Coordinates of C-alpha atoms in Angstrom, one line a residue:
Chain A
M1 CA 13.1 18.5 10.4
S2 CA 13.3 18.1 6.6
H3 CA 16.6 17.0 5.1
T4 CA 17.1 18.6 1.8
G5 CA 20.2 18.2 -0.4
T6 CA 21.5 15.1 -2.0
G7 CA 21.8 12.8 1.1
S8 CA 20.9 9.2 0.7
V9 CA 17.5 8.5 2.2
V10 CA 17.1 4.9 1.2
S11 CA 19.7 2.5 -0.1
F12 CA 19.2 -1.1 -1.2
D13 CA 22.5 -2.9 -1.9
N14 CA 22.1 -6.2 -3.7
V15 CA 19.0 -7.1 -1.6
S16 CA 17.4 -10.5 -1.9
K17 CA 14.5 -12.2 -0.2
Q18 CA 13.8 -15.8 -0.6
Y19 CA 10.6 -17.6 0.5
G20 CA 11.4 -21.3 0.3
S21 CA 12.2 -21.8 -3.4
L22 CA 10.6 -18.5 -4.5
K23 CA 12.9 -15.5 -4.9
A24 CA 10.6 -12.6 -4.2
V25 CA 13.4 -10.0 -4.4
D26 CA 16.5 -10.9 -6.4
G27 CA 19.6 -8.7 -6.1
L28 CA 17.8 -5.3 -5.9
S29 CA 20.0 -2.2 -5.7
L30 CA 18.6 1.3 -5.6
E31 CA 19.1 4.6 -4.0
L32 CA 16.6 7.3 -3.0
R33 CA 17.8 10.9 -2.5
S34 CA 16.4 13.5 -0.2
G35 CA 13.3 15.4 -1.5
E36 CA 12.5 13.0 -4.3
T37 CA 9.1 11.6 -5.1
V38 CA 9.6 8.1 -6.4
A39 CA 7.0 5.7 -7.7
L40 CA 7.6 1.9 -7.5
L41 CA 5.9 0.2 -10.4
G42 CA 5.6 -3.5 -11.1
P43 CA 3.1 -6.2 -11.9
N44 CA 1.5 -8.2 -9.1
G45 CA 4.1 -10.4 -7.5
A46 CA 7.0 -8.3 -8.7
G47 CA 8.3 -7.9 -5.2
K48 CA 7.0 -4.4 -4.5
S49 CA 5.4 -5.2 -1.1
T50 CA 8.2 -7.4 0.0
S51 CA 10.7 -4.6 -0.8
L52 CA 8.6 -2.1 1.2
D53 CA 8.3 -4.6 4.1
M54 CA 12.0 -5.1 4.2
L55 CA 12.6 -1.3 4.0
L56 CA 10.3 -0.9 7.0
A57 CA 12.0 -3.6 9.0
L58 CA 8.9 -5.9 9.0
R59 CA 10.9 -8.6 7.2
K60 CA 14.6 -9.4 7.1
P61 CA 16.4 -9.7 3.8
T62 CA 18.0 -13.1 3.1
G63 CA 20.8 -11.3 1.4
G64 CA 22.3 -7.8 0.9
T65 CA 21.8 -4.7 3.1
I66 CA 19.3 -2.0 3.4
A67 CA 20.0 1.4 5.0
M68 CA 17.6 4.2 5.8
F69 CA 19.3 7.6 6.5
G70 CA 22.5 5.6 6.7
E71 CA 21.3 3.5 9.5
D72 CA 19.5 0.2 10.2
P73 CA 15.9 0.4 9.0
Y74 CA 14.5 -0.8 12.4
H75 CA 16.3 2.1 14.1
A76 CA 15.0 4.6 11.6
V77 CA 11.4 3.4 12.1
K78 CA 11.8 3.5 15.9
T79 CA 13.1 7.0 15.9
G80 CA 10.1 8.2 13.9
R81 CA 12.0 9.2 10.8
V82 CA 9.5 7.3 8.5
G83 CA 5.8 7.5 8.2
A84 CA 4.3 4.5 6.4
M85 CA 1.0 3.2 5.1
L86 CA 0.8 -0.4 4.0
Q87 CA -2.1 -2.2 2.3
S88 CA -1.8 -4.9 5.0
G89 CA -1.8 -2.4 7.9
G90 CA -5.0 -2.4 10.0
L91 CA -6.6 -0.3 12.6
M92 CA -7.3 -0.9 16.3
P93 CA -11.0 -1.7 16.6
E94 CA -13.5 -0.2 19.1
V95 CA -11.9 3.3 19.2
T96 CA -12.8 6.5 17.4
V97 CA -10.8 7.9 14.6
R98 CA -9.6 10.8 16.8
E99 CA -8.6 8.5 19.6
L100 CA -6.6 6.3 17.2
V101 CA -4.8 9.3 15.5
A102 CA -4.1 10.8 19.0
L103 CA -2.6 7.4 20.2
V104 CA -0.3 7.1 17.2
A105 CA 0.7 10.8 17.4
G106 CA 1.4 10.2 21.1
L107 CA 3.8 7.4 20.3
H108 CA 5.8 9.7 18.0
P109 CA 8.8 11.7 19.2
R110 CA 7.7 14.7 17.1
P111 CA 3.9 14.6 17.1
I112 CA 1.7 16.8 14.8
P113 CA -1.4 18.3 16.4
V114 CA -4.2 15.8 15.9
D115 CA -6.7 18.3 14.4
K116 CA -4.1 19.2 11.7
T117 CA -3.5 15.6 10.8
L118 CA -7.3 14.8 10.7
R119 CA -7.7 17.8 8.3
A120 CA -4.8 16.9 6.1
A121 CA -6.0 13.3 5.7
G122 CA -9.6 14.5 5.1
V123 CA -11.1 12.6 8.0
E124 CA -12.2 15.4 10.3
S125 CA -15.8 14.8 9.5
V126 CA -15.6 11.2 10.8
A127 CA -13.3 12.0 13.7
G128 CA -15.9 10.9 16.3
Q129 CA -16.8 7.7 14.5
R130 CA -15.6 4.2 15.5
V131 CA -12.8 3.0 13.1
D132 CA -14.5 -0.4 12.6
R133 CA -17.6 1.4 11.2
L134 CA -15.9 3.3 8.3
S135 CA -16.1 2.7 4.6
G136 CA -13.2 1.3 2.6
G137 CA -12.1 4.8 1.4
Q138 CA -12.5 6.3 4.9
T139 CA -10.4 3.5 6.4
Q140 CA -7.7 4.1 3.8
R141 CA -7.6 7.8 4.7
V142 CA -7.4 7.0 8.4
R143 CA -4.4 4.8 7.6
F144 CA -2.9 7.7 5.8
A145 CA -3.6 9.9 8.8
L146 CA -1.6 7.5 11.0
A147 CA 1.3 7.7 8.5
I148 CA 1.5 11.5 8.8
A149 CA 0.6 11.8 12.5
G150 CA 4.3 12.7 13.3
E151 CA 6.9 14.8 11.7
C152 CA 8.9 12.4 9.5
D153 CA 11.5 12.7 6.8
L154 CA 10.4 9.8 4.6
I155 CA 6.9 8.8 3.7
V156 CA 6.3 5.3 2.3
L157 CA 2.9 4.4 0.8
D158 CA 1.9 1.1 -0.6
E159 CA -1.0 1.5 -3.1
P160 CA -2.2 4.6 -1.3
T161 CA -5.2 5.4 -3.4
T162 CA -6.8 2.0 -3.7
A163 CA -10.5 2.2 -2.6
M164 CA -10.5 6.0 -3.0
D165 CA -13.0 7.7 -5.4
V166 CA -11.7 10.2 -7.9
E167 CA -12.3 13.3 -5.8
T168 CA -10.7 11.8 -2.7
R169 CA -7.7 10.7 -4.8
Q170 CA -7.2 14.2 -6.1
R171 CA -7.4 15.6 -2.6
F172 CA -5.0 13.0 -1.4
W173 CA -2.4 14.0 -4.0
A174 CA -2.8 17.6 -3.2
T175 CA -2.0 16.8 0.4
M176 CA 1.0 14.7 -0.7
K177 CA 2.3 17.6 -2.7
E178 CA 2.3 19.8 0.4
E179 CA 4.1 17.1 2.4
V180 CA 6.8 16.9 -0.4
A181 CA 7.0 20.7 -0.6
Q182 CA 8.2 20.6 3.0
G183 CA 11.3 18.7 1.9
R184 CA 10.1 15.2 2.6
T185 CA 11.0 12.2 0.5
L186 CA 8.1 10.1 -0.8
L187 CA 8.2 6.6 -2.0
F188 CA 5.0 5.0 -3.2
A189 CA 4.0 1.8 -4.9
T190 CA 1.1 2.0 -7.3
H191 CA -0.6 0.3 -10.1
Y192 CA -2.3 3.5 -11.4
L193 CA 0.3 4.4 -14.0
E194 CA -1.2 7.8 -14.6
E195 CA -0.7 8.5 -11.0
A196 CA 3.0 7.6 -11.2
D197 CA 3.3 9.7 -14.4
Q198 CA 1.7 12.8 -12.7
A199 CA 3.1 12.6 -9.2
A200 CA 6.6 11.1 -9.5
D201 CA 9.9 12.7 -10.4
R202 CA 11.3 9.3 -10.8
I203 CA 9.9 5.8 -11.5
L204 CA 11.4 2.5 -10.6
V205 CA 10.1 -0.4 -12.6
I206 CA 10.6 -3.7 -11.0
N207 CA 9.7 -7.2 -12.2
R208 CA 10.6 -10.6 -10.8
G209 CA 12.3 -8.9 -7.8
R210 CA 14.8 -7.0 -10.0
L211 CA 15.1 -3.4 -11.1
L212 CA 14.3 -3.1 -14.8
A213 CA 14.2 0.6 -15.3
D214 CA 15.0 3.7 -13.3
G215 CA 14.3 7.2 -14.6
T216 CA 11.9 10.1 -15.0
P217 CA 8.5 9.3 -16.5
E218 CA 9.8 10.7 -19.8
E219 CA 12.9 8.5 -19.8
I220 CA 10.9 5.4 -19.0
K221 CA 8.6 6.1 -21.9
K222 CA 11.5 6.7 -24.2
R223 CA 13.2 3.6 -23.0
A224 CA 10.3 1.5 -24.3
G225 CA 11.6 2.9 -27.6
A226 CA 8.3 3.3 -29.4
K227 CA 6.1 6.0 -30.9
R228 CA 2.6 5.8 -32.1
M229 CA 1.5 7.5 -35.3
A230 CA -2.0 7.9 -36.9
F231 CA -3.2 9.4 -40.2
R232 CA -6.1 9.3 -42.6
L233 CA -5.3 7.5 -45.8
P234 CA -8.2 5.9 -47.7
G235 CA -7.6 2.8 -49.8
V236 CA -4.0 2.1 -48.8
P237 CA -3.2 -1.7 -48.9
E238 CA -2.3 -3.2 -45.5
S239 CA 0.6 -5.0 -47.1
F240 CA 2.2 -1.7 -48.0
L241 CA 1.8 -0.4 -44.4
L242 CA 3.4 -3.6 -42.9
G243 CA 6.3 -3.2 -45.3
L244 CA 7.2 0.3 -44.0
P245 CA 10.5 0.6 -42.2
N246 CA 10.7 0.3 -38.4
V247 CA 7.0 -0.6 -38.1
V248 CA 6.0 -2.7 -35.1
S249 CA 2.3 -3.0 -35.6
V250 CA -0.5 -1.7 -37.9
E251 CA -4.1 -1.3 -37.3
T252 CA -6.7 0.2 -39.7
R253 CA -10.1 1.5 -38.6
H254 CA -12.2 2.6 -41.5
D255 CA -9.7 4.9 -43.4
R256 CA -7.7 5.8 -40.3
V257 CA -4.3 4.1 -39.9
H258 CA -2.7 3.5 -36.5
I259 CA 1.0 2.5 -36.6
Q260 CA 3.4 1.7 -33.8
T261 CA 7.0 2.3 -34.8
T262 CA 10.4 2.6 -33.4
D263 CA 11.3 5.5 -35.7
S264 CA 8.3 7.7 -36.6
D265 CA 10.3 9.9 -38.9
A266 CA 11.6 7.1 -41.1
T267 CA 8.2 5.5 -41.3
L268 CA 6.5 8.7 -42.3
Y269 CA 9.1 9.6 -44.9
A270 CA 8.6 6.2 -46.5
V271 CA 4.9 6.8 -46.8
L272 CA 5.6 10.1 -48.5
D273 CA 8.3 8.7 -50.7
A274 CA 5.8 6.1 -52.0
G275 CA 3.7 9.0 -53.3
Y276 CA 1.0 8.9 -50.6
R277 CA -0.2 12.2 -49.1
P278 CA -1.8 11.2 -45.7
R279 CA -3.9 13.8 -43.9
E280 CA -4.5 14.6 -40.2
I281 CA -1.1 13.2 -39.2
E282 CA -0.6 12.7 -35.5
V283 CA 2.7 11.5 -33.9
G284 CA 3.0 10.9 -30.2
S285 CA 4.9 8.9 -27.6
L286 CA 3.6 5.8 -26.0
G287 CA 1.8 6.4 -22.7
L288 CA 3.5 5.2 -19.6
E289 CA 1.2 2.3 -19.4
Q290 CA 2.3 0.9 -22.8
A291 CA 5.9 1.7 -22.0
F292 CA 5.6 -0.2 -18.7
L293 CA 4.0 -3.1 -20.4
A294 CA 6.6 -3.1 -23.1
I295 CA 9.4 -3.1 -20.5
T296 CA 8.0 -5.9 -18.4
A297 CA 6.9 -8.0 -21.3
E298 CA 10.4 -7.8 -22.8
D299 CA 11.8 -9.0 -19.5
D300 CA 9.3 -11.8 -19.2
R301 CA 10.1 -13.0 -22.7
A302 CA 13.8 -12.9 -21.9
N303 CA 13.1 -15.1 -19.0
G304 CA 11.1 -17.5 -21.2
S305 CA 7.7 -17.2 -19.5
E306 CA 4.3 -15.7 -20.0
P307 CA 4.1 -12.0 -19.3
A308 CA 2.5 -11.3 -15.9
P309 CA -0.8 -9.4 -15.8
A310 CA -0.3 -5.7 -15.8
H311 CA -0.8 -4.1 -12.4
Chain B
M1 CA 7.9 3.2 28.6
R2 CA 5.6 6.2 28.0
G3 CA 4.5 4.5 24.7
I4 CA 3.6 1.3 26.5
L5 CA 1.5 3.2 29.1
L6 CA -0.3 5.1 26.3
L7 CA -1.1 1.9 24.5
T8 CA -2.3 0.3 27.8
Q9 CA -4.5 3.2 28.5
A10 CA -6.0 3.0 25.0
E11 CA -6.6 -0.8 25.5
I12 CA -8.3 -0.2 28.9
N13 CA -10.5 2.5 27.3
R14 CA -11.6 0.0 24.7
L15 CA -12.6 -2.4 27.4
R16 CA -14.5 0.2 29.3
R17 CA -16.5 0.8 26.2
N18 CA -17.0 -2.9 25.4
R19 CA -18.1 -4.4 28.6
R20 CA -19.0 -7.9 27.4
Y21 CA -15.9 -9.2 29.1
L22 CA -17.5 -8.4 32.4
I23 CA -20.0 -11.2 31.9
F24 CA -17.2 -13.8 32.2
T25 CA -14.9 -12.0 34.6
V26 CA -17.4 -10.6 37.0
G27 CA -21.0 -11.7 36.2
M28 CA -20.5 -15.5 36.1
P29 CA -18.4 -15.8 39.3
V30 CA -20.8 -13.5 41.1
V31 CA -23.9 -15.4 40.0
L32 CA -22.3 -18.8 40.8
Y33 CA -21.1 -17.6 44.2
L34 CA -24.6 -16.4 45.1
I35 CA -26.1 -19.7 44.1
F36 CA -23.6 -22.2 45.5
S37 CA -21.7 -20.5 48.4
K38 CA -24.2 -21.7 51.0
A39 CA -23.3 -25.4 50.6
G40 CA -22.0 -25.6 54.1
K41 CA -19.4 -28.3 53.7
T42 CA -15.7 -28.0 54.4
V43 CA -13.2 -28.0 51.5
Y44 CA -9.4 -28.0 51.8
G45 CA -9.8 -27.5 55.5
I46 CA -11.8 -24.3 55.3
N47 CA -15.5 -23.6 55.1
F48 CA -17.2 -23.7 51.8
A49 CA -18.0 -20.0 51.6
A50 CA -14.3 -19.1 51.9
Y51 CA -13.2 -21.9 49.5
Y52 CA -15.8 -20.9 46.9
M53 CA -14.8 -17.2 47.2
V54 CA -11.2 -18.2 46.3
A55 CA -12.4 -20.6 43.5
M56 CA -14.7 -18.0 41.9
S57 CA -12.2 -15.1 42.0
T58 CA -9.6 -17.4 40.5
F59 CA -12.1 -18.4 37.9
G60 CA -13.0 -14.8 37.0
A61 CA -9.4 -13.7 36.8
F62 CA -8.1 -16.6 34.7
A63 CA -11.1 -16.6 32.4
G64 CA -10.7 -12.8 31.9
A65 CA -7.0 -13.1 31.2
L66 CA -7.3 -16.1 28.8
N67 CA -10.6 -15.6 26.9
G68 CA -10.6 -12.0 26.1
N69 CA -6.9 -11.7 25.2
A70 CA -6.4 -14.8 23.1
I71 CA -9.2 -14.0 20.7
R72 CA -8.5 -10.2 20.6
I73 CA -4.8 -10.7 19.8
S74 CA -5.7 -13.2 17.1
E75 CA -8.2 -10.7 15.6
E76 CA -5.9 -7.8 15.8
R77 CA -3.2 -9.8 14.1
K78 CA -5.7 -10.7 11.3
V79 CA -6.8 -7.1 10.7
G80 CA -3.2 -5.9 10.6
W81 CA -3.2 -3.7 13.7
I82 CA -0.1 -5.4 15.1
R83 CA 1.6 -4.7 11.8
Q84 CA 0.5 -1.1 11.8
L85 CA 1.9 -0.7 15.4
R86 CA 5.2 -2.0 14.2
L87 CA 5.5 1.0 11.9
T88 CA 5.3 3.4 14.8
P89 CA 8.2 4.2 17.1
L90 CA 6.8 1.9 19.7
P91 CA 9.3 -1.0 20.4
A92 CA 8.3 -4.4 19.0
S93 CA 7.7 -5.9 22.4
A94 CA 5.4 -3.1 23.6
Y95 CA 2.2 -4.6 22.2
V96 CA 2.6 -7.8 24.2
I97 CA 3.6 -5.9 27.4
A98 CA 0.6 -3.6 27.0
K99 CA -1.7 -6.6 26.6
I100 CA -0.5 -8.2 29.8
L101 CA -0.7 -5.0 31.7
T102 CA -4.3 -4.5 30.4
S103 CA -5.1 -8.0 31.4
M104 CA -3.8 -7.4 34.9
A105 CA -5.9 -4.2 35.2
T106 CA -9.0 -6.1 34.1
T107 CA -8.6 -9.0 36.6
I108 CA -8.6 -6.6 39.5
P109 CA -12.4 -6.0 39.5
S110 CA -13.3 -9.7 39.3
I111 CA -11.1 -10.5 42.2
A112 CA -12.3 -7.5 44.2
V113 CA -16.0 -8.0 43.6
V114 CA -16.0 -11.7 44.5
M115 CA -14.0 -11.1 47.6
L116 CA -16.4 -8.3 48.7
L117 CA -19.2 -10.8 48.1
G118 CA -17.4 -13.4 50.2
R119 CA -16.9 -10.9 53.0
F120 CA -20.5 -9.5 53.1
E121 CA -22.6 -12.3 51.6
G122 CA -20.6 -15.4 52.5
G123 CA -19.6 -14.1 55.9
V124 CA -15.8 -14.8 55.4
H125 CA -13.7 -13.1 58.1
L126 CA -10.0 -13.0 57.5
P127 CA -7.1 -10.9 58.9
L128 CA -6.2 -8.1 56.6
W129 CA -2.8 -9.6 55.6
Q130 CA -4.6 -12.8 54.4
W131 CA -7.0 -10.8 52.2
F132 CA -4.0 -9.1 50.7
V133 CA -2.0 -12.3 50.2
I134 CA -4.8 -14.3 48.6
A135 CA -5.7 -11.4 46.3
V136 CA -2.1 -10.9 45.1
V137 CA -1.5 -14.6 44.5
I138 CA -4.7 -14.9 42.4
W139 CA -3.9 -11.6 40.6
L140 CA -0.3 -12.5 39.8
G141 CA -1.4 -16.1 38.9
S142 CA -3.7 -14.7 36.2
T143 CA -0.6 -13.5 34.3
I144 CA 0.1 -17.2 33.6
F145 CA -3.1 -17.2 31.5
A146 CA -2.3 -13.8 30.0
A147 CA 0.9 -15.3 28.7
L148 CA -1.0 -18.4 27.4
A149 CA -3.4 -16.0 25.6
V150 CA -0.5 -14.3 23.9
A151 CA 0.9 -17.7 22.8
V152 CA -2.5 -18.8 21.3
G153 CA -3.5 -15.4 19.9
Y154 CA -0.2 -14.9 18.0
R155 CA -0.1 -18.5 16.7
Y156 CA -3.7 -19.1 15.5
P157 CA -6.2 -17.2 13.3
P158 CA -9.5 -16.2 15.1
D159 CA -11.5 -19.2 13.8
Q160 CA -9.0 -21.6 15.4
A161 CA -8.1 -19.4 18.4
Q162 CA -11.8 -19.5 19.5
P163 CA -12.2 -23.3 20.0
I164 CA -8.6 -23.7 21.3
T165 CA -9.3 -21.0 24.0
L166 CA -12.6 -22.6 24.9
T167 CA -10.9 -26.0 25.3
L168 CA -8.0 -24.6 27.5
Y169 CA -10.6 -22.7 29.5
L170 CA -12.6 -25.9 30.2
V171 CA -9.6 -28.1 30.9
F172 CA -8.0 -25.7 33.4
S173 CA -11.3 -24.8 35.2
I174 CA -12.5 -28.4 35.5
L175 CA -9.1 -30.1 36.1
G176 CA -8.1 -27.3 38.4
G177 CA -11.0 -28.1 40.7
I178 CA -12.8 -24.8 40.2
W179 CA -16.2 -26.3 39.7
F180 CA -15.8 -29.1 42.2
P181 CA -12.7 -30.4 44.1
F182 CA -11.4 -33.8 43.0
T183 CA -10.1 -36.7 45.1
G184 CA -8.1 -39.9 44.3
L185 CA -6.4 -40.1 40.9
M186 CA -8.1 -37.1 39.5
G187 CA -7.1 -35.2 42.6
N188 CA -3.5 -35.9 41.9
I189 CA -3.8 -34.8 38.2
S190 CA -5.6 -31.7 39.4
K191 CA -2.6 -30.8 41.6
G192 CA -0.5 -30.2 38.5
T193 CA -2.7 -27.4 37.1
P194 CA -2.0 -23.7 37.8
T195 CA -5.6 -23.1 38.7
F196 CA -5.4 -25.7 41.5
E197 CA -2.1 -24.3 42.7
A198 CA -3.4 -20.7 42.9
I199 CA -6.5 -21.8 44.7
N200 CA -4.7 -24.0 47.2
I201 CA -2.0 -21.5 48.1
A202 CA -4.9 -19.2 49.0
T203 CA -6.9 -21.9 50.9
D204 CA -3.8 -23.0 52.8
V205 CA -3.2 -19.4 53.8
I206 CA -6.8 -19.1 55.0
A207 CA -6.6 -22.4 56.9
G208 CA -3.4 -21.2 58.6
K209 CA -1.4 -24.1 57.2
S210 CA 2.1 -23.7 55.8
V211 CA 2.0 -23.5 52.0
P212 CA 3.8 -26.6 50.4
A213 CA 6.6 -25.5 48.1
Y214 CA 5.3 -27.5 45.2
L215 CA 2.4 -25.2 44.8
A216 CA 4.5 -22.1 44.4
I217 CA 7.1 -24.0 42.3
G218 CA 4.2 -25.2 40.1
L219 CA 2.8 -21.7 39.5
V220 CA 6.2 -20.3 38.6
A221 CA 6.9 -23.3 36.3
W222 CA 3.6 -22.7 34.5
L223 CA 4.5 -19.0 34.1
I224 CA 7.9 -19.9 32.6
I225 CA 6.4 -22.5 30.2
F226 CA 3.6 -20.2 29.0
A227 CA 5.9 -17.2 28.7
A228 CA 8.3 -19.3 26.7
L229 CA 5.5 -20.5 24.4
A230 CA 4.3 -16.9 24.0
T231 CA 7.9 -15.8 23.1
L232 CA 8.1 -18.6 20.6
S233 CA 4.8 -17.7 19.0
V234 CA 5.7 -14.0 18.8
R235 CA 9.2 -14.8 17.3
S236 CA 8.0 -17.4 14.8
M237 CA 5.2 -15.1 13.6
A238 CA 7.4 -12.0 13.4
E239 CA 7.4 -11.8 9.6
T240 CA 3.8 -12.7 9.1
V241 CA 2.0 -10.3 11.5

């Protein structure tokens, strides 16, 4: 049932969504290819959920077109080609977990055996419990079970690991890796940047309803264009450090200097040329989180407004 | 179609587990019938035991179709279950169809129990075809309120759906002459309600009179109005469920 190769799984072509005067999504174009694991990153209100809602035919775009497997998203959803878990999705009350998973599997053209789904989602121990009496993390896993209750080609997850503890989260990603290994395409929105960094082959950064960056986690970090550097150098004047080439910021804690720079080589050579011999030199890339903040903050500045809170 | 039946089956299983709805749909009509059916008067040309049997089975059926459904739909919209269902291969209209089918299944016991009570406690004797006709009229009439329940449940959040449903319930049961038949001006207003129309088709059948066309037209008109309202509610809320 899996579709490997380079076929287009999801395609947004200049998609917009307007709520009154608010443009939630503003000319978004993107393409997901078969077998990819893609993270959708963006601050709150960036248009992530609206984009996923439109992809899943819950909302209609006000402009542009969306295709899933080359067809209308509604059709793709109704033929069971996509399994989805949304933050806003709820569960039918007064039934047991097993009954609910069995119902949703029964609605699917290619159902997966209920026991297998319960195990994969890690809810077999609560299978006999009523869904309205579960904890937040358990509810989240039942929602995940509903997303994978049938054989599908694309899995869409909106903030999948919210309300999960660390252990459950690790188990969740292990399950996801198996799903992806079977050739499925995975699109997930998250605000855990380390999760995007570890799980995704590709990251889409969106802000204000537009695509800001599209690349591997490494490319995204590189795109932010910054390195961090630290060394031990007692008694060096701060004015000297600030005068170094390519320096973005300087912070001194005791005799340890932390520098953010756009060119770590040039900055380090200038320190050496001035006759200093720093010790314990460390040079590293910015984490994805700093890169993400740098990219969205730059966009917010370009639009003349306060940066949105990072999420 | 298979999906709709699966969902309907799941809905009925839920109700079997949560039997509170039986208080309104079966318990209340039965208790009221046991207390009041012996009044001995004549109403709408038939004896009171037969009239009250019709009134109480109508009451149970319409209360069941309206009260349970409106608030449940509203709550299920709030928790996001309707949204979750839209992510499954089930067609978008299936949820509403399953709710109406479920409602039709749950009104059967209330009609059956009250009619059995009428036969064996109230001493109502009717030809078989009359039992059949009055049961079917009341049963199909209850779908009017199932449609109204969809309109309310989709449009309003639970905290508003509750008082709105209660108001509609009181208006249609009192104005419809379920508690006591009206005469004069109130009698004429009463004639315009679907509850009155369902009851009077049944009482006319029992009295052996020909059923006036306005009663049947009225019932169909109410069904069309509430079905249109339900469709409007579902459409206008399509992007927010």
